Amino acid sequence: MPKFESMNHLEEYRGRLLSSRNPQEPQVLVCGGPGCLPMGSEEVAAAFQAELKQRGLNGNVVLKESGCQGLCAKAVKVMLRPQGITYQQVTAEDVPEIVEATLVNGKILDKFCYQDPADGSVKAYKSKVPFYQGQRPIVLGKMDLIDPTSLDDYLAQGGYQALQKVLGGKSPEAVIDAVERSGLRGRGGGGFPTGRKWRLCRQAPGDVKYLICNGDEGDPGAFMDRAVMEGDPHAVLEGMIIGGFAIGANQGYIYVRHEYPLAVKRLALAIDQAREAGLLGANLLGSGFSFDVKISKGAGAFVCGEETALIASMEGDIGEPHPRPPYPAVAGLWGKPTVINNVETWANVPAIMSHGPEWYAAIGTENSKGTKVFSLVGAVNNTGLVEVPMGTTLRQMVYDLGGGIRDGGEFKAVQTGGPSGGCIPKQFLDLPVDYDSLQSVGSIMGSGGMIVMDETSCMVDVARYFMSFLHDESCGKCTPCREGTKHLLEILTEITKGNGKEEHIPLMEELCDTMAAASLCGLGQSAVNPVRSTLKYFREEYEAHILHKKCPALVCRPLLKYTVDPETCTGCLACVRECPVDAIHGEAAEPQVIDQELCVKCGMCHAVCKFDAVKVES
Amino acid sequence: MKNDSVSLTIDGKPVQVPAGTALLLAAKANNIDIPTLCYHPELKPEGHCRLCVVEIGTAPRTRLVNSCTYPAEPGLVVQTASAKVLASRRMVLELLLAQAPAGEHLKEMAAAMGVHETRFKKGDPAARCILCAQCVRTCREVVGVSAISMAFRTPKKRVATPFAEQSEACIGCGSCVFICPTNTIAYTEKDGIRTVWGRKFELQPCNKCGNYIAPKAQLEHWAKLTGDPVESFYVCKDCR
């Protein structure tokens, strides 16, 4: 890779690169995303390499490990280009068959293709799979096209063209104007208009300014930012360089969780590559503008995703938030004006500068422009990473992209926005998902977690679960959050144990009001959402637990009763052998009886019964 | 300078204060008292306790902010005792009463605001610390040694020396003990030995009267700060 001295130099290189590449060349892209990697994607890639070599095809077929290809439920995913065939659930053992049939003989193997749960039809091409059809990939657009460790691949897809455009003749103000006109809002959850944030920072007095990429994604079940950092790291860098030019910063930092080792590795490699190519460092592309990026590793505290806590952590201080004002745009890292944007926000910037703000603003809803990446998880058939235009309805997400509820179950609720998001019930399935509509129903966009729940979820238990996470992660600096999460967790735990009291509901509501209004940072202010939303939309479940000591979803074990149906029990004694407290009695080959006094409601008898004779009720 | 002062309204009363003055101090200057727990005039306010919250803005767009850090802005409308403020303050006191059932000062303060009991499950009956961090801030900002710090997050949050071991940075000055509003920090002085944060400090007697002056470690700290020989501090202030 040469060091690019000028825009022309880079463009000449790109031209040579493109003319040396044959778009019709067969390519195998094995997904190395967060879902596929633990399912053995490296072994699959190694198997392809061995097989291609053995058949002497390694000169004709290009093998790459790509970023996240999205449909994580069907790991390991393999994309075959130029046809655009997407194979799923591929193991290393399957590789010889795929090479023989598809790569050599051009035959599609149905068993590796997506099968539509609606009608059983087989979809071989990515463009035909409903999971991908409703998407509008901008941030995830290059995921199954490039090898994230190759700067050439990024350049071949038009990478750093946005930077050329910016450095080649735009003023910082024009860049900020464009970002403002695009309508881009912070993708980390706050939803603050990105252009306005940049402008505040540019206007803030001071010679030294900083820019931070917030990669401290900490929501359980969320991996949007991780996938972007691992799968398209140069897009994040390019966005940051453009941002640095716009606000007048020469130094950027990427704050990324230490628990994301691959993201750290890929970003570090991308930074090295960019420095070598003159895309980071002094006098970028001969423009006179200098910018560099360093990685700052976090230790995984959820609260460090909050911007002031993140800054404290970067400064080597304890990860606690600080009261605002002053806002980081005025006094941030080391007291200097600082712009903090989330990974996804930065990754949107190159596309906005390349295609223009009007193009971006045409996507989405009135006040929420562009797309949003969600990690769609929980009780849907197609779990994975999706990028949809703002305003896509929950119904489309759950039923079209998600392929409906797994095991033919019933939709109950969807929790958006991570642990401090609210649970949205069925009546809002047609809600267009954007910042404002989610807030109007008591939830948040957050960083894009989307957990779908079916009838097997107890909403009181769901609230308790998220509160236990928030209680563990609350930094403890301010009283309402520290003590509030503690008592909410305590009360919710009591309710799920059958010890709830009628006065608990108004007490929780009152406590939530104070936490939401008086907590120091967003963590405490939003921690009430799971409780408030479930109290609002699933109040009858709380009442069932408190007044009738029943858990309608059959989740809260202390409220369950296990009995043996004498009609169906064969007396096989499987349950007797499993019962840890010897609570089940009866003769062999005779119906068994559970001693309710001894029963600890562990559910083992129910789990082992082959005849469905152990009944659970509440 | 006229330019540097801002006009705002506190509890319906127009007031003028220098720009940037914390609302707490702006109120105080106009004889409006706002209760505080973690605030100390000598320390940088950090907004821990949330007792000093006030409501800013005009209906329906109002919000609570902590008055110890929020700066006076031109035209700001502030309510220090609105229904929302009082409800929040009482709730915070209830939470603190459950956290620190042995805190006498806290109980008095709560009673003064009509909070006599907490509806929440009480913690350790002997607990007094309310995690206001005055000790930590004093050690860092006033003493300048940062021997103690907040440690852990919510479930285990406490003030501690690094790794809960004897702190080498501690000079035994006892400022943390002095500043603590709840008398939480254990401290003893016996036979010329001061014990604080699990470490024993030898006290230096005055060369003239023989009364103990301060821990040797503290005098060494002074010597380092001033560049004077440590022996120059071996005379107590009464004998100088």
CSV table of N, CA and C in Angstrom, one decimal, chain A residues 188-189 217-222 224 302 374-375 377 414-423 438 442-451 453 462 465-467 469-470 526-527 529-530 533:
chain,number,residue,atom,x,y,z
A,188,GLY,N,-26.5,6.2,19.5
A,188,GLY,CA,-26.2,5.5,20.7
A,188,GLY,C,-27.4,5.5,21.6
A,189,GLY,N,-28.4,6.2,21.3
A,189,GLY,CA,-29.7,6.1,22.1
A,189,GLY,C,-30.2,7.5,22.4
A,217,GLU,N,-20.5,-0.5,23.7
A,217,GLU,CA,-21.8,-1.1,23.7
A,217,GLU,C,-22.0,-2.1,24.8
A,218,GLY,N,-22.9,-1.9,25.7
A,218,GLY,CA,-23.0,-2.8,26.8
A,218,GLY,C,-24.4,-3.4,27.1
A,219,ASP,N,-25.3,-3.2,26.2
A,219,ASP,CA,-26.6,-3.8,26.4
A,219,ASP,C,-26.6,-5.3,26.2
A,220,PRO,N,-27.2,-6.0,27.2
A,220,PRO,CA,-27.2,-7.5,27.0
A,220,PRO,C,-27.9,-7.8,25.7
A,221,GLY,N,-27.3,-8.7,24.9
A,221,GLY,CA,-27.9,-9.1,23.6
A,221,GLY,C,-27.7,-8.2,22.5
A,222,ALA,N,-27.0,-7.1,22.7
A,222,ALA,CA,-26.8,-6.1,21.6
A,222,ALA,C,-25.4,-6.3,21.0
A,224,MET,N,-24.6,-4.6,17.7
A,224,MET,CA,-24.6,-3.8,16.5
A,224,MET,C,-23.3,-3.1,16.2
A,302,PHE,N,-21.2,-0.8,32.2
A,302,PHE,CA,-22.3,-0.3,31.4
A,302,PHE,C,-22.4,1.2,31.4
A,374,PHE,N,-30.6,-2.8,14.2
A,374,PHE,CA,-31.1,-3.4,15.4
A,374,PHE,C,-30.5,-4.8,15.6
A,375,SER,N,-30.4,-5.2,16.8
A,375,SER,CA,-30.1,-6.6,17.0
A,375,SER,C,-31.4,-7.2,17.4
A,377,VAL,N,-33.5,-10.0,18.5
A,377,VAL,CA,-33.3,-11.3,19.3
A,377,VAL,C,-34.5,-11.7,20.0
A,414,VAL,N,-42.4,-6.5,22.9
A,414,VAL,CA,-41.0,-6.4,22.4
A,414,VAL,C,-40.4,-5.3,23.2
A,415,GLN,N,-39.2,-5.6,23.7
A,415,GLN,CA,-38.4,-4.6,24.5
A,415,GLN,C,-37.4,-4.0,23.6
A,416,THR,N,-37.5,-2.6,23.4
A,416,THR,CA,-36.5,-2.0,22.6
A,416,THR,C,-35.6,-1.2,23.5
A,417,GLY,N,-34.4,-0.9,23.0
A,417,GLY,CA,-33.5,0.0,23.6
A,417,GLY,C,-32.6,-0.5,24.7
A,418,GLY,N,-32.5,-1.8,24.8
A,418,GLY,CA,-31.6,-2.3,25.8
A,418,GLY,C,-32.3,-2.5,27.2
A,419,PRO,N,-31.5,-2.8,28.2
A,419,PRO,CA,-32.1,-3.1,29.5
A,419,PRO,C,-33.0,-2.0,30.1
A,420,SER,N,-32.7,-0.7,29.7
A,420,SER,CA,-33.5,0.4,30.3
A,420,SER,C,-34.6,0.8,29.3
A,421,GLY,N,-34.9,-0.1,28.4
A,421,GLY,CA,-36.0,0.2,27.4
A,421,GLY,C,-37.3,-0.3,28.0
A,422,GLY,N,-38.4,0.1,27.4
A,422,GLY,CA,-39.7,-0.3,27.9
A,422,GLY,C,-40.2,-1.5,27.1
A,423,CYS,N,-41.2,-2.2,27.7
A,423,CYS,CA,-41.8,-3.4,27.0
A,423,CYS,C,-43.0,-2.9,26.3
A,438,LEU,N,-41.2,5.7,19.8
A,438,LEU,CA,-40.8,4.7,20.9
A,438,LEU,C,-41.0,5.4,22.2
A,442,GLY,N,-43.4,4.8,25.9
A,442,GLY,CA,-42.7,4.5,27.2
A,442,GLY,C,-41.5,3.7,27.0
A,443,SER,N,-41.0,3.7,25.8
A,443,SER,CA,-39.7,3.0,25.6
A,443,SER,C,-38.7,3.9,25.0
A,444,ILE,N,-37.6,3.4,24.5
A,444,ILE,CA,-36.5,4.3,23.9
A,444,ILE,C,-35.9,3.5,22.8
A,445,MET,N,-35.3,4.3,21.9
A,445,MET,CA,-34.5,3.7,20.8
A,445,MET,C,-33.3,3.0,21.3
A,446,GLY,N,-32.7,3.6,22.4
A,446,GLY,CA,-31.5,3.1,22.9
A,446,GLY,C,-30.5,2.9,21.8
A,447,SER,N,-29.6,1.9,21.9
A,447,SER,CA,-28.6,1.7,20.8
A,447,SER,C,-29.1,0.7,19.8
A,448,GLY,N,-30.3,0.2,20.0
A,448,GLY,CA,-30.9,-0.6,19.0
A,448,GLY,C,-31.1,-2.1,19.4
A,449,GLY,N,-31.2,-2.3,20.7
A,449,GLY,CA,-31.6,-3.7,21.1
A,449,GLY,C,-33.1,-3.9,20.8
A,450,MET,N,-33.4,-5.1,20.4
A,450,MET,CA,-34.8,-5.4,20.2
A,450,MET,C,-35.1,-6.8,20.6
A,451,ILE,N,-35.7,-7.0,21.7
A,451,ILE,CA,-35.9,-8.3,22.3
A,451,ILE,C,-37.4,-8.7,22.2
A,453,MET,N,-40.6,-11.0,22.8
A,453,MET,CA,-41.0,-11.9,23.8
A,453,MET,C,-42.4,-12.6,23.4
A,462,VAL,N,-39.6,-10.4,33.7
A,462,VAL,CA,-38.8,-9.6,32.8
A,462,VAL,C,-38.3,-8.3,33.4
A,465,TYR,N,-35.6,-9.1,35.9
A,465,TYR,CA,-34.4,-9.4,35.3
A,465,TYR,C,-33.6,-8.2,34.8
A,466,PHE,N,-34.3,-7.3,34.1
A,466,PHE,CA,-33.6,-6.1,33.7
A,466,PHE,C,-33.2,-5.2,34.9
A,467,MET,N,-34.0,-5.2,35.9
A,467,MET,CA,-33.6,-4.4,37.1
A,467,MET,C,-32.4,-5.0,37.7
A,469,PHE,N,-29.9,-6.4,36.2
A,469,PHE,CA,-28.8,-5.9,35.4
A,469,PHE,C,-28.5,-4.4,35.8
A,470,LEU,N,-29.5,-3.6,35.8
A,470,LEU,CA,-29.3,-2.2,36.0
A,470,LEU,C,-28.8,-1.9,37.4
A,526,SER,N,-33.5,6.4,32.9
A,526,SER,CA,-34.2,5.4,32.0
A,526,SER,C,-34.4,4.1,32.7
A,527,ALA,N,-33.7,3.8,33.8
A,527,ALA,CA,-33.8,2.5,34.5
A,527,ALA,C,-35.2,2.2,34.8
A,529,ASN,N,-37.8,2.5,33.0
A,529,ASN,CA,-38.7,2.1,31.8
A,529,ASN,C,-39.2,0.7,31.9
A,530,PRO,N,-38.4,-0.3,32.2
A,530,PRO,CA,-38.9,-1.7,32.2
A,530,PRO,C,-40.0,-1.8,33.2
A,533,SER,N,-43.2,0.5,32.1
A,533,SER,CA,-43.9,0.0,30.9
A,533,SER,C,-44.7,-1.2,31.2
